[in-house]
Coordinates of C-alpha atoms in Angstrom, one line a residue:
M1 CA 121.6 10.5 -39.5
T2 CA 122.0 13.3 -37.0
G3 CA 121.3 13.6 -33.3
T4 CA 121.1 10.8 -30.8
T5 CA 120.5 7.1 -31.8
G6 CA 119.0 4.0 -30.2
P7 CA 121.1 2.2 -27.6
R8 CA 122.0 -0.7 -29.9
D9 CA 122.9 1.4 -32.9
L10 CA 124.8 3.8 -30.6
R11 CA 127.0 1.0 -29.2
R12 CA 127.7 -0.3 -32.7
R13 CA 128.7 3.2 -34.0
L14 CA 130.9 3.9 -31.0
A15 CA 132.5 0.5 -31.3
V16 CA 133.4 1.1 -34.9
L17 CA 134.7 4.6 -34.2
W18 CA 136.7 3.3 -31.3
L19 CA 138.4 0.7 -33.4
V20 CA 139.1 3.2 -36.2
V21 CA 140.6 5.7 -33.8
F22 CA 142.6 3.0 -31.9
V23 CA 144.2 1.6 -35.1
D24 CA 145.2 5.1 -36.3
L25 CA 146.6 6.1 -32.9
L26 CA 148.4 2.8 -32.6
G27 CA 150.3 3.9 -35.6
F28 CA 150.9 7.3 -34.2
G29 CA 152.0 5.8 -30.9
V30 CA 154.5 3.6 -32.7
L31 CA 156.5 6.8 -33.5
I32 CA 156.0 8.8 -30.3
P33 CA 159.2 7.8 -28.5
L34 CA 161.2 7.6 -31.7
I35 CA 160.4 11.0 -33.4
P36 CA 163.1 12.9 -31.4
F37 CA 165.7 10.5 -32.5
Y38 CA 164.9 10.9 -36.2
G39 CA 166.2 14.5 -35.7
V40 CA 169.1 13.4 -33.5
R41 CA 170.3 11.0 -36.2
L42 CA 170.2 13.9 -38.7
G43 CA 172.5 15.9 -36.4
L44 CA 169.9 18.2 -34.7
S45 CA 170.4 19.6 -31.2
A46 CA 167.7 19.3 -28.5
E47 CA 166.5 22.9 -29.3
W48 CA 166.0 22.0 -33.0
V49 CA 164.6 18.5 -32.3
T50 CA 161.8 20.0 -30.2
L51 CA 161.2 22.7 -32.7
V52 CA 160.7 20.1 -35.5
I53 CA 158.5 18.1 -33.2
S54 CA 156.3 21.2 -32.6
L55 CA 155.6 21.7 -36.3
H56 CA 153.0 18.9 -36.1
S57 CA 151.1 21.0 -33.5
L58 CA 151.6 24.2 -35.5
L59 CA 149.9 22.8 -38.6
Q60 CA 147.3 21.1 -36.4
F61 CA 146.5 24.6 -35.0
I62 CA 145.9 25.8 -38.6
G63 CA 144.1 22.7 -39.9
A64 CA 141.9 21.7 -37.0
P65 CA 139.3 24.6 -37.3
I66 CA 139.3 24.2 -41.1
L67 CA 138.6 20.5 -40.9
G68 CA 136.1 21.1 -38.1
R69 CA 134.1 23.4 -40.3
L70 CA 134.4 21.0 -43.2
S71 CA 132.9 18.2 -40.9
D72 CA 130.0 20.5 -40.2
R73 CA 129.5 21.2 -43.9
H74 CA 130.1 17.8 -45.4
G75 CA 130.0 15.3 -42.5
R76 CA 132.4 13.7 -40.0
R77 CA 133.2 10.6 -42.1
P78 CA 135.0 12.4 -45.0
V79 CA 137.1 14.4 -42.6
L80 CA 138.1 11.2 -40.6
A81 CA 139.0 9.5 -43.9
L82 CA 141.1 12.5 -45.0
S83 CA 142.9 12.5 -41.7
M84 CA 143.8 8.8 -42.0
A85 CA 145.0 9.2 -45.6
G86 CA 147.1 12.2 -44.7
H87 CA 148.7 10.3 -41.8
A88 CA 149.5 7.3 -44.1
V89 CA 151.3 9.6 -46.6
A90 CA 153.2 11.5 -43.8
Y91 CA 154.4 8.3 -42.1
G92 CA 155.5 6.9 -45.5
M93 CA 157.6 10.1 -46.1
L94 CA 159.1 9.7 -42.6
A95 CA 160.3 6.2 -43.5
F96 CA 162.5 7.8 -46.2
A97 CA 163.4 10.9 -44.3
D98 CA 167.2 11.1 -44.8
T99 CA 167.2 14.9 -44.9
I100 CA 165.9 17.5 -42.4
W101 CA 163.6 18.9 -45.0
L102 CA 161.8 15.6 -45.6
L103 CA 161.5 15.2 -41.9
V104 CA 160.0 18.7 -41.6
L105 CA 157.6 18.1 -44.5
S106 CA 156.4 14.8 -42.9
R107 CA 155.6 16.7 -39.6
L108 CA 153.8 19.4 -41.5
L109 CA 151.5 17.0 -43.4
S110 CA 150.8 14.8 -40.4
G111 CA 149.8 17.9 -38.4
F112 CA 147.6 19.6 -40.9
T113 CA 145.6 16.4 -41.5
S114 CA 145.1 15.6 -37.8
G115 CA 141.5 16.5 -37.9
N116 CA 140.6 13.0 -36.5
L117 CA 140.5 14.4 -33.0
A118 CA 137.9 17.1 -33.5
A119 CA 135.9 15.0 -36.0
A120 CA 135.9 12.0 -33.6
Y121 CA 134.8 14.0 -30.6
A122 CA 132.2 15.8 -32.8
Y123 CA 130.9 12.4 -34.0
V124 CA 130.4 11.2 -30.4
S125 CA 128.7 14.5 -29.5
D126 CA 126.3 14.0 -32.5
V127 CA 125.1 10.6 -31.4
T128 CA 125.1 10.8 -27.6
P129 CA 122.7 12.7 -25.2
P130 CA 124.4 15.3 -22.9
E131 CA 124.1 13.2 -19.8
R132 CA 126.1 10.3 -21.5
R133 CA 128.5 12.5 -23.4
A134 CA 131.3 12.5 -20.9
A135 CA 131.3 8.7 -20.8
G136 CA 131.2 8.5 -24.6
L137 CA 134.1 11.0 -25.0
A138 CA 136.0 9.1 -22.3
R139 CA 135.7 5.8 -24.3
I140 CA 137.0 7.5 -27.5
S141 CA 139.8 9.2 -25.5
A142 CA 140.7 5.7 -24.2
A143 CA 141.2 4.6 -27.8
F144 CA 143.7 7.4 -28.2
A145 CA 145.4 6.4 -24.9
L146 CA 145.5 2.7 -25.7
G147 CA 147.1 3.5 -29.0
F148 CA 149.7 5.5 -27.1
A149 CA 150.1 2.6 -24.6
L150 CA 150.7 -0.2 -27.1
G151 CA 152.3 1.9 -29.9
P152 CA 155.5 2.9 -28.2
A153 CA 156.3 -0.7 -27.1
L154 CA 155.6 -1.9 -30.7
G155 CA 157.8 0.9 -32.0
G156 CA 160.7 -0.1 -29.7
L157 CA 160.4 -3.7 -31.0
L158 CA 160.3 -2.7 -34.6
A159 CA 163.3 -0.4 -34.2
G160 CA 165.2 -3.6 -33.4
S161 CA 168.0 -2.3 -31.2
S162 CA 168.4 -0.4 -27.9
D163 CA 171.4 1.3 -29.5
L164 CA 170.3 4.6 -31.1
D165 CA 173.0 4.3 -33.8
E166 CA 171.9 0.8 -34.8
A167 CA 168.1 1.2 -34.5
R168 CA 166.0 0.7 -37.6
F169 CA 163.7 3.8 -37.8
A170 CA 162.2 3.0 -41.2
A171 CA 160.3 -0.1 -40.0
P172 CA 158.2 1.7 -37.4
A173 CA 157.3 4.5 -39.9
F174 CA 156.1 1.9 -42.5
A175 CA 154.1 0.1 -39.8
A176 CA 152.4 3.4 -38.8
A177 CA 151.5 4.1 -42.4
A178 CA 150.0 0.6 -42.8
L179 CA 147.9 1.1 -39.7
S180 CA 146.6 4.4 -40.9
L181 CA 145.6 2.8 -44.2
L182 CA 143.8 0.0 -42.2
S183 CA 141.9 2.6 -40.3
L184 CA 141.0 4.4 -43.6
L185 CA 139.6 1.1 -44.8
G186 CA 137.5 0.7 -41.7
I187 CA 135.9 4.1 -42.2
A188 CA 135.1 3.3 -45.8
M189 CA 133.5 0.0 -45.0
F190 CA 131.9 0.1 -41.6
L191 CA 131.5 3.7 -40.2
P192 CA 128.1 5.4 -41.0
E193 CA 127.8 9.2 -41.1
S194 CA 126.6 10.9 -37.9
H195 CA 126.1 14.4 -39.3
G196 CA 124.3 15.2 -42.5
P197 CA 125.7 17.6 -45.1
R198 CA 124.9 21.2 -44.7
R199 CA 121.4 22.1 -45.8
V200 CA 121.3 24.3 -48.8
A201 CA 118.9 27.2 -48.6
S202 CA 116.1 27.2 -51.1
P203 CA 115.2 30.3 -53.1
G204 CA 113.6 33.0 -51.0
T205 CA 114.9 31.7 -47.7
D206 CA 117.5 33.2 -45.4
A207 CA 120.7 31.4 -46.1
S208 CA 122.2 32.2 -42.7
A209 CA 119.2 30.5 -41.1
A210 CA 119.7 27.4 -43.1
T211 CA 123.4 27.3 -42.4
P212 CA 124.0 29.0 -39.1
H213 CA 127.6 27.8 -38.8
A214 CA 128.4 29.5 -42.1
A215 CA 127.6 32.9 -40.8
P216 CA 130.7 35.0 -40.1
L217 CA 129.9 35.2 -36.4
G218 CA 129.3 31.5 -36.2
R219 CA 132.9 30.8 -36.8
L220 CA 133.8 33.1 -33.9
A221 CA 131.2 31.6 -31.5
P222 CA 133.8 30.2 -29.1
L223 CA 135.3 33.6 -28.7
R224 CA 131.9 35.3 -28.0
D225 CA 131.1 32.9 -25.2
A226 CA 132.8 33.9 -21.9
A227 CA 132.9 30.4 -20.5
L228 CA 134.4 29.0 -23.7
R229 CA 137.0 31.7 -23.8
L230 CA 138.1 30.7 -20.3
M231 CA 138.1 27.0 -21.3
I232 CA 140.3 27.8 -24.2
L233 CA 142.6 29.8 -21.9
L234 CA 142.8 26.9 -19.5
S235 CA 143.6 24.6 -22.4
L236 CA 146.4 26.8 -23.5
G237 CA 147.8 27.1 -20.0
V238 CA 147.8 23.4 -19.1
L239 CA 148.6 21.8 -22.4
T240 CA 151.6 24.1 -23.0
F241 CA 153.4 22.4 -20.2
A242 CA 151.9 19.0 -21.1
A243 CA 153.5 19.4 -24.5
M244 CA 156.9 20.3 -22.9
R245 CA 156.8 17.0 -21.1
E246 CA 155.7 15.0 -24.2
S247 CA 158.4 16.6 -26.4
L248 CA 161.2 16.3 -23.9
M249 CA 160.4 13.0 -22.2
S250 CA 162.4 10.7 -24.5
L251 CA 165.4 13.0 -24.4
W252 CA 165.1 13.5 -20.6
L253 CA 164.8 9.8 -19.9
H254 CA 167.9 9.2 -22.1
D255 CA 170.0 12.1 -20.8
E256 CA 169.0 12.1 -17.2
M257 CA 168.1 8.5 -16.4
R258 CA 170.3 6.8 -19.0
F259 CA 167.4 4.7 -20.2
D260 CA 167.7 2.9 -23.6
T261 CA 165.0 2.9 -26.3
R262 CA 163.2 -0.1 -25.0
T263 CA 162.9 1.3 -21.5
I264 CA 161.8 4.6 -22.9
G265 CA 159.1 2.7 -24.9
L266 CA 158.1 1.0 -21.7
V267 CA 157.6 4.3 -19.8
F268 CA 155.4 5.6 -22.7
A269 CA 153.5 2.3 -22.8
V270 CA 152.7 2.5 -19.0
N271 CA 151.6 6.1 -19.4
G272 CA 149.2 5.3 -22.2
L273 CA 147.9 2.1 -20.5
I274 CA 147.0 4.0 -17.3
V275 CA 145.3 6.8 -19.4
A276 CA 143.3 4.1 -21.2
L277 CA 142.3 2.2 -18.0
T278 CA 141.3 5.5 -16.3
Q279 CA 139.2 6.5 -19.3
F280 CA 137.5 3.1 -19.5
T281 CA 136.8 2.5 -15.8
A282 CA 136.7 5.9 -14.0
T283 CA 136.4 9.1 -16.0
G284 CA 132.9 8.8 -17.2
W285 CA 131.6 7.5 -13.8
L286 CA 133.4 10.2 -11.9
A287 CA 132.1 12.9 -14.2
Q288 CA 128.5 11.7 -13.8
R289 CA 128.9 11.3 -10.0
F290 CA 130.8 14.5 -9.2
G291 CA 130.5 16.6 -12.3
E292 CA 133.1 17.6 -15.0
M293 CA 134.3 20.6 -13.0
V294 CA 135.5 18.3 -10.1
T295 CA 137.3 15.9 -12.4
L296 CA 138.8 18.8 -14.3
R297 CA 140.4 20.1 -11.1
V298 CA 141.6 16.7 -9.9
G299 CA 143.2 16.3 -13.3
I300 CA 145.1 19.6 -12.9
L301 CA 146.3 18.5 -9.4
C302 CA 147.5 15.2 -10.9
Y303 CA 149.5 17.1 -13.6
G304 CA 151.2 19.2 -10.9
A305 CA 152.1 16.2 -8.8
S306 CA 153.5 14.4 -11.9
W307 CA 155.8 17.3 -12.9
A308 CA 157.0 17.7 -9.3
G309 CA 157.6 13.9 -9.2
L310 CA 159.8 14.0 -12.3
V311 CA 161.9 16.7 -10.8
L312 CA 162.5 14.6 -7.7
A313 CA 162.7 11.2 -9.5
G314 CA 165.8 9.1 -8.9
G315 CA 165.2 6.0 -11.0
L316 CA 162.7 3.9 -12.9
P317 CA 160.3 3.3 -9.9
T318 CA 159.9 7.0 -9.1
V319 CA 159.7 7.9 -12.8
M320 CA 156.8 5.4 -13.2
L321 CA 155.0 6.9 -10.2
A322 CA 155.3 10.4 -11.6
T323 CA 154.2 9.0 -15.0
A324 CA 151.2 7.4 -13.5
A325 CA 150.1 10.6 -11.9
G326 CA 150.4 12.4 -15.2
A327 CA 148.5 9.7 -17.0
V328 CA 145.5 10.1 -14.6
G329 CA 145.7 13.9 -15.0
T330 CA 145.7 13.5 -18.8
A331 CA 142.6 11.2 -18.6
L332 CA 140.6 13.4 -16.3
F333 CA 141.6 16.9 -17.6
G334 CA 141.3 16.2 -21.3
T335 CA 137.9 14.4 -21.3
S336 CA 136.3 16.8 -18.7
L337 CA 137.3 19.9 -20.6
Q338 CA 136.2 18.4 -24.0
S339 CA 132.8 17.5 -22.5
L340 CA 132.3 21.0 -21.1
V341 CA 133.2 22.5 -24.5
S342 CA 130.9 20.2 -26.4
Q343 CA 128.0 21.2 -24.1
R344 CA 128.5 24.8 -25.0
A345 CA 128.1 24.1 -28.8
A346 CA 125.0 23.9 -30.9
P347 CA 124.7 20.8 -33.2
T348 CA 125.2 22.9 -36.3
T349 CA 128.4 24.4 -35.1
R350 CA 129.8 21.5 -33.0
G351 CA 132.5 20.5 -35.4
A352 CA 133.6 24.2 -35.7
V353 CA 133.6 24.7 -32.0
M354 CA 135.5 21.4 -31.3
G355 CA 137.9 22.4 -34.1
V356 CA 138.6 25.8 -32.5
Y357 CA 139.1 24.1 -29.2
Q358 CA 141.4 21.5 -30.7
S359 CA 143.2 24.3 -32.5
S360 CA 143.9 26.0 -29.2
A361 CA 145.2 22.8 -27.8
S362 CA 147.4 22.5 -30.8
L363 CA 148.7 26.0 -30.4
A364 CA 149.5 25.2 -26.8
R365 CA 151.4 22.0 -27.9
F366 CA 153.3 24.0 -30.5
G367 CA 154.4 26.6 -28.0
G368 CA 155.3 24.1 -25.4
A369 CA 157.3 21.9 -27.7
A370 CA 158.9 24.8 -29.5
F371 CA 160.3 26.4 -26.4
S372 CA 160.9 23.3 -24.3
G373 CA 164.2 22.6 -26.0
T374 CA 165.6 26.0 -25.2
L375 CA 164.6 25.7 -21.5
Y376 CA 166.0 22.1 -21.4
G377 CA 169.3 22.9 -23.1
Q378 CA 170.0 26.4 -21.8
L379 CA 168.5 26.5 -18.3
G380 CA 168.5 22.9 -17.1
H381 CA 166.9 19.6 -17.8
N382 CA 164.3 19.9 -15.0
V383 CA 163.3 23.5 -15.5
P384 CA 160.3 22.7 -17.8
F385 CA 158.9 20.3 -15.3
T386 CA 159.4 22.8 -12.4
L387 CA 157.6 25.5 -14.3
G388 CA 154.8 23.1 -15.2
A389 CA 154.1 22.2 -11.6
L390 CA 154.0 25.9 -10.6
A391 CA 151.7 26.8 -13.5
M392 CA 148.9 24.5 -12.2
L393 CA 148.1 27.0 -9.5
P394 CA 146.8 29.7 -11.8
A395 CA 145.1 26.9 -13.8
L396 CA 143.0 26.0 -10.7
A397 CA 142.1 29.7 -10.4
I398 CA 140.8 29.7 -14.0
T399 CA 138.5 26.7 -13.2
A400 CA 136.9 28.8 -10.5
M401 CA 136.2 31.5 -13.1
I402 CA 134.7 29.0 -15.5
A403 CA 132.4 27.6 -12.8
V404 CA 131.1 31.1 -12.1
R405 CA 130.3 31.7 -15.8
L406 CA 128.5 28.3 -16.0
R407 CA 126.4 29.1 -13.0
Q408 CA 125.5 32.5 -14.4
G409 CA 124.4 30.8 -17.7
K410 CA 122.1 28.4 -15.8
A411 CA 120.6 31.3 -13.8
R412 CA 119.4 33.1 -17.0

């Protein structure tokens, strides 16, 4: 079934999708604060640890548009299932990662099969009308956030020790693999398709008309739309520094604040919980009340305040305040921009467009994570956060340019 659905069926579909995404992201969240220490245990420096972390985003950059187009061609459900299976295998490999190369291979596989983001957002866009899309996307984003909230705390418990040398890192990886398999089972048993397979042109018809997203220019649609180009540029600019924070946060909390693994897990848990609560209670309502452009700008301001707060932090209370500001920024910025992007895409190319957008976000995360270790190790532990706060000024300017393009489009 394609297009929007009745209210009852819509709620059921979104509830199943929410559970599927939450369970998978719970497994992903289990490993978030621990991934850097897999590399540390293998003898890697901060520069190399963040580079290894960035490999996930690099392969996501490559895989997201491919899986997005596959979801347009074959449906969202198969791509979601493939993503969950890939994650399960990657986490299983991580549990046995006693060499750098096995750690690298695990990160590459988990990144390439991370098509769950684009496919899940495309699924929501398939079944919700435009006026309810921001709220639907916010609920699914909340599933990601709640997984990030509960996962790190669970990962810290499974590691079994606050001492990095004694922590058991295999147990969290096995748990993450099991959760991804559970999510795969949920897709197979309970999640209906939202987007029918691509229609095959009959003899004598124009194939490009039957499959508009297959046309060569269809794949480049985001780059031919001025507003979408600016949205992608904004994504690159903001998420590069968000990735620096994500990749460095565990190391920074350990090196600067002298926090142990359980306290680090608590910080990540609070961050995810605030993102989830904001998504559930505020993001959709704020977007409907004030518009996505307003919530997008507020999210950018919250990001800037968060990075400045980390630079000035002197202990756990101030770290938590800065983390809370960043969590609100994550909730408002991510959902608002995704909603704006989805509204620029036709149903037949929605998966491809969301895949290209997700690919740009992955490229930003790769660049931010890859270079954050060098900034952190060579220039100072607070340099990445300082640069992130300053970068939000040109980001706000880009939102003004997007608003102009959107008004021009409505005037036509």
